[in-house]
């Protein structure tokens, strides 16, 4: 059982800050997802945690910095990059070399090779390996010392769907044994199924951390779907309570700023009939995009089908966009709420 | 520290390049020393017994103006020691297995030095064997002169290998370091030598030329016959001990610089 405690991590490349005063905690018995847009500083953070990069702050594993750990692979297993092996050193020898430094018996090498499904190619040179096989070898290296803590940077890269499923089950199993696991990934749907907790960063700074459920439910894209023939009554009333409604399809509104229970009570108060009332929870991807929307390091342009280069503006067609991203599909009518509560349907 | 040694030792003996470099060095030494030993006529030369044997052992390098080829090959072991870490992205794996960077560097230095010394000595023995087989009837092979030359070329090879290791650690680029360690002693130092030595009357510059590190190191095993001819341009080679100290100091500076940067740089 080990707690990872990162405090005040910081790193600059010249004048450009890569990680800024980043603090978080990873608890035993959980998988903590480490999310952030490209260039957010996830890999740099992981390297800082392991003492591979020099920077500010400190990270401890049960109170001990990585560089002070005796036989560190028995405490912390790390996967930082795919294909970190000599192409002509056989897979088994690669692991035996790492094991030798940590007094890990050779029998354990064969155990982890079997665990990751590489027993049949243990005597092969990794230059023949696919990206997924290389990734499995890296995971085997991380597991070699049977560590209580795992730090994995994009471990699912290159894995096929079966491999991803295997990895998910493996990490959940390891977490259930009380280990602390920090995993970065761009596969948000995968992370939604895997992680118990999240640390989200953008431009090197902490955006949020905590249980994944809290992160999703606090998203602006979590909304209440309401269908009512009396929207002309209900619309102004919910606007007064700070709600914001957007018609998502004919007669159906997506409401943010007010919860399902409160909206039901409000409808009762103003005498509006409800034909549908339910909560639509944001996906992790939506919540992530919400949280990191202004933190992207590299932003691509949207290309509209049939768009002619230099051929006009990119403004929305139906007035100003609502504050925050629209829930669900694009609105087919102007929003109902503080902007225009009584808009005709 | 023992963890770093275990790691480095396993690292060295689990890659193919170690074997072909060692095999290549021994094969090269065997063939070249055999050819030289077979082609020398001891009765038709002004060389002393010690010089004849040394020239076989060093494959001509002890006579001067011929590089110690085996040292160049062995230096590649030093280059690969660090080069593979950076070329194949292994350095982070290495430092997560052994986080003590000082221990990692020390293990690399000691391992490279031990292997280089052992291999250079083995090469010398192969040369001695060929000298004894082909020249033993006419030449006294086993002399203190020869053993001093062997000592010199073993030390030179070790320092050469460590320079390869150090330069690779500095550059963090295997190809660049390989080119540098092969070209610096042969081409770059050679060119500097000519530039410094040719202008006559510039005694100060001539003296500096003898302090070029690889040239100075070469004096540990060089026993040229025509040293007075070289003196024509005012160039006076250092004594073996002086040369060894100069080359050793250069290697020490490279190693210290590598160590300092290895510790402060990001992996």
PDB file of N, CA, C and O in Angstrom, chain A residues 107-135:
ATOM      1  N   UNK A 107      13.152 -16.295 -12.394  1.00  0.00           N
ATOM      2  CA  UNK A 107      11.848 -16.957 -12.506  1.00  0.00           C
ATOM      3  C   UNK A 107      10.732 -15.933 -12.659  1.00  0.00           C
ATOM      4  O   UNK A 107       9.724 -16.180 -13.337  1.00  0.00           O
ATOM      5  N   UNK A 108      10.909 -14.787 -12.026  1.00  0.00           N
ATOM      6  CA  UNK A 108       9.894 -13.735 -12.111  1.00  0.00           C
ATOM      7  C   UNK A 108       9.807 -13.182 -13.543  1.00  0.00           C
ATOM      8  O   UNK A 108       8.740 -12.753 -13.980  1.00  0.00           O
ATOM      9  N   UNK A 109      10.930 -13.201 -14.234  1.00  0.00           N
ATOM     10  CA  UNK A 109      10.937 -12.737 -15.625  1.00  0.00           C
ATOM     11  C   UNK A 109       9.978 -13.582 -16.453  1.00  0.00           C
ATOM     12  O   UNK A 109       9.154 -13.053 -17.221  1.00  0.00           O
ATOM     13  N   UNK A 110      10.073 -14.867 -16.298  1.00  0.00           N
ATOM     14  CA  UNK A 110       9.183 -15.751 -17.063  1.00  0.00           C
ATOM     15  C   UNK A 110       7.732 -15.587 -16.624  1.00  0.00           C
ATOM     16  O   UNK A 110       6.813 -15.698 -17.437  1.00  0.00           O
ATOM     17  N   UNK A 111       7.536 -15.291 -15.343  1.00  0.00           N
ATOM     18  CA  UNK A 111       6.169 -15.061 -14.847  1.00  0.00           C
ATOM     19  C   UNK A 111       5.528 -13.859 -15.538  1.00  0.00           C
ATOM     20  O   UNK A 111       4.401 -13.934 -16.015  1.00  0.00           O
ATOM     21  N   UNK A 112       6.267 -12.753 -15.583  1.00  0.00           N
ATOM     22  CA  UNK A 112       5.658 -11.550 -16.171  1.00  0.00           C
ATOM     23  C   UNK A 112       5.535 -11.674 -17.686  1.00  0.00           C
ATOM     24  O   UNK A 112       4.598 -11.131 -18.285  1.00  0.00           O
ATOM     25  N   UNK A 113       6.455 -12.412 -18.295  1.00  0.00           N
ATOM     26  CA  UNK A 113       6.315 -12.641 -19.740  1.00  0.00           C
ATOM     27  C   UNK A 113       5.028 -13.417 -20.017  1.00  0.00           C
ATOM     28  O   UNK A 113       4.315 -13.133 -20.985  1.00  0.00           O
ATOM     29  N   UNK A 114       4.747 -14.394 -19.157  1.00  0.00           N
ATOM     30  CA  UNK A 114       3.501 -15.148 -19.319  1.00  0.00           C
ATOM     31  C   UNK A 114       2.303 -14.253 -19.038  1.00  0.00           C
ATOM     32  O   UNK A 114       1.290 -14.304 -19.748  1.00  0.00           O
ATOM     33  N   UNK A 115       2.427 -13.409 -18.050  1.00  0.00           N
ATOM     34  CA  UNK A 115       1.324 -12.521 -17.664  1.00  0.00           C
ATOM     35  C   UNK A 115       0.917 -11.596 -18.811  1.00  0.00           C
ATOM     36  O   UNK A 115      -0.270 -11.341 -19.030  1.00  0.00           O
ATOM     37  N   UNK A 116       1.926 -11.090 -19.537  1.00  0.00           N
ATOM     38  CA  UNK A 116       1.605 -10.159 -20.627  1.00  0.00           C
ATOM     39  C   UNK A 116       1.434 -10.881 -21.960  1.00  0.00           C
ATOM     40  O   UNK A 116       1.216 -10.237 -22.991  1.00  0.00           O
ATOM     41  N   UNK A 117       1.551 -12.177 -21.940  1.00  0.00           N
ATOM     42  CA  UNK A 117       1.290 -12.958 -23.162  1.00  0.00           C
ATOM     43  C   UNK A 117       2.446 -13.014 -24.130  1.00  0.00           C
ATOM     44  O   UNK A 117       2.243 -13.204 -25.327  1.00  0.00           O
ATOM     45  N   UNK A 118       3.665 -12.837 -23.635  1.00  0.00           N
ATOM     46  CA  UNK A 118       4.815 -12.845 -24.544  1.00  0.00           C
ATOM     47  C   UNK A 118       5.723 -14.061 -24.366  1.00  0.00           C
ATOM     48  O   UNK A 118       6.851 -14.073 -24.874  1.00  0.00           O
ATOM     49  N   UNK A 119       5.247 -15.082 -23.678  1.00  0.00           N
ATOM     50  CA  UNK A 119       6.093 -16.257 -23.436  1.00  0.00           C
ATOM     51  C   UNK A 119       6.621 -16.859 -24.734  1.00  0.00           C
ATOM     52  O   UNK A 119       7.781 -17.264 -24.821  1.00  0.00           O
ATOM     53  N   UNK A 120       5.763 -16.887 -25.731  1.00  0.00           N
ATOM     54  CA  UNK A 120       6.154 -17.560 -26.972  1.00  0.00           C
ATOM     55  C   UNK A 120       7.228 -16.791 -27.741  1.00  0.00           C
ATOM     56  O   UNK A 120       7.872 -17.353 -28.628  1.00  0.00           O
ATOM     57  N   UNK A 121       7.408 -15.502 -27.429  1.00  0.00           N
ATOM     58  CA  UNK A 121       8.431 -14.718 -28.142  1.00  0.00           C
ATOM     59  C   UNK A 121       9.511 -14.235 -27.173  1.00  0.00           C
ATOM     60  O   UNK A 121      10.241 -13.290 -27.475  1.00  0.00           O
ATOM     61  N   UNK A 122       9.611 -14.882 -26.026  1.00  0.00           N
ATOM     62  CA  UNK A 122      10.580 -14.445 -25.015  1.00  0.00           C
ATOM     63  C   UNK A 122      12.001 -14.482 -25.540  1.00  0.00           C
ATOM     64  O   UNK A 122      12.852 -13.682 -25.139  1.00  0.00           O
ATOM     65  N   UNK A 123      12.272 -15.411 -26.452  1.00  0.00           N
ATOM     66  CA  UNK A 123      13.629 -15.526 -26.990  1.00  0.00           C
ATOM     67  C   UNK A 123      13.826 -14.753 -28.278  1.00  0.00           C
ATOM     68  O   UNK A 123      14.875 -14.865 -28.917  1.00  0.00           O
ATOM     69  N   UNK A 124      12.838 -13.953 -28.648  1.00  0.00           N
ATOM     70  CA  UNK A 124      12.944 -13.179 -29.894  1.00  0.00           C
ATOM     71  C   UNK A 124      13.490 -11.783 -29.630  1.00  0.00           C
ATOM     72  O   UNK A 124      13.406 -11.258 -28.518  1.00  0.00           O
ATOM     73  N   UNK A 125      14.011 -11.210 -30.692  1.00  0.00           N
ATOM     74  CA  UNK A 125      14.517  -9.841 -30.582  1.00  0.00           C
ATOM     75  C   UNK A 125      13.371  -8.859 -30.801  1.00  0.00           C
ATOM     76  O   UNK A 125      12.582  -9.025 -31.748  1.00  0.00           O
ATOM     77  N   UNK A 126      13.281  -7.841 -29.982  1.00  0.00           N
ATOM     78  CA  UNK A 126      12.134  -6.928 -30.057  1.00  0.00           C
ATOM     79  C   UNK A 126      12.040  -6.133 -31.353  1.00  0.00           C
ATOM     80  O   UNK A 126      11.012  -5.524 -31.608  1.00  0.00           O
ATOM     81  N   UNK A 127      13.083  -6.143 -32.165  1.00  0.00           N
ATOM     82  CA  UNK A 127      12.970  -5.394 -33.425  1.00  0.00           C
ATOM     83  C   UNK A 127      11.891  -5.996 -34.319  1.00  0.00           C
ATOM     84  O   UNK A 127      11.402  -5.347 -35.237  1.00  0.00           O
ATOM     85  N   UNK A 128      11.539  -7.247 -34.025  1.00  0.00           N
ATOM     86  CA  UNK A 128      10.481  -7.894 -34.812  1.00  0.00           C
ATOM     87  C   UNK A 128       9.106  -7.631 -34.205  1.00  0.00           C
ATOM     88  O   UNK A 128       8.103  -8.054 -34.752  1.00  0.00           O
ATOM     89  N   UNK A 129       9.072  -6.970 -33.062  1.00  0.00           N
ATOM     90  CA  UNK A 129       7.812  -6.810 -32.351  1.00  0.00           C
ATOM     91  C   UNK A 129       6.957  -5.706 -32.965  1.00  0.00           C
ATOM     92  O   UNK A 129       7.474  -4.690 -33.444  1.00  0.00           O
ATOM     93  N   UNK A 130       5.658  -5.891 -32.880  1.00  0.00           N
ATOM     94  CA  UNK A 130       4.737  -4.819 -33.238  1.00  0.00           C
ATOM     95  C   UNK A 130       4.725  -3.809 -32.088  1.00  0.00           C
ATOM     96  O   UNK A 130       5.269  -4.079 -31.001  1.00  0.00           O
ATOM     97  N   UNK A 131       4.077  -2.662 -32.340  1.00  0.00           N
ATOM     98  CA  UNK A 131       3.978  -1.647 -31.278  1.00  0.00           C
ATOM     99  C   UNK A 131       3.292  -2.212 -30.041  1.00  0.00           C
ATOM    100  O   UNK A 131       3.717  -1.985 -28.901  1.00  0.00           O
ATOM    101  N   UNK A 132       2.248  -2.990 -30.282  1.00  0.00           N
ATOM    102  CA  UNK A 132       1.513  -3.582 -29.157  1.00  0.00           C
ATOM    103  C   UNK A 132       2.372  -4.561 -28.370  1.00  0.00           C
ATOM    104  O   UNK A 132       2.323  -4.598 -27.137  1.00  0.00           O
ATOM    105  N   UNK A 133       3.160  -5.361 -29.081  1.00  0.00           N
ATOM    106  CA  UNK A 133       4.033  -6.317 -28.388  1.00  0.00           C
ATOM    107  C   UNK A 133       5.102  -5.570 -27.582  1.00  0.00           C
ATOM    108  O   UNK A 133       5.435  -5.958 -26.451  1.00  0.00           O
ATOM    109  N   UNK A 134       5.614  -4.509 -28.185  1.00  0.00           N
ATOM    110  CA  UNK A 134       6.593  -3.697 -27.449  1.00  0.00           C
ATOM    111  C   UNK A 134       5.981  -3.105 -26.195  1.00  0.00           C
ATOM    112  O   UNK A 134       6.614  -3.036 -25.140  1.00  0.00           O
ATOM    113  N   UNK A 135       4.718  -2.701 -26.329  1.00  0.00           N
ATOM    114  CA  UNK A 135       4.030  -2.127 -25.176  1.00  0.00           C
ATOM    115  C   UNK A 135       3.838  -3.183 -24.088  1.00  0.00           C
ATOM    116  O   UNK A 135       3.985  -2.907 -22.902  1.00  0.00           O
TER     117      UNK A 135
END
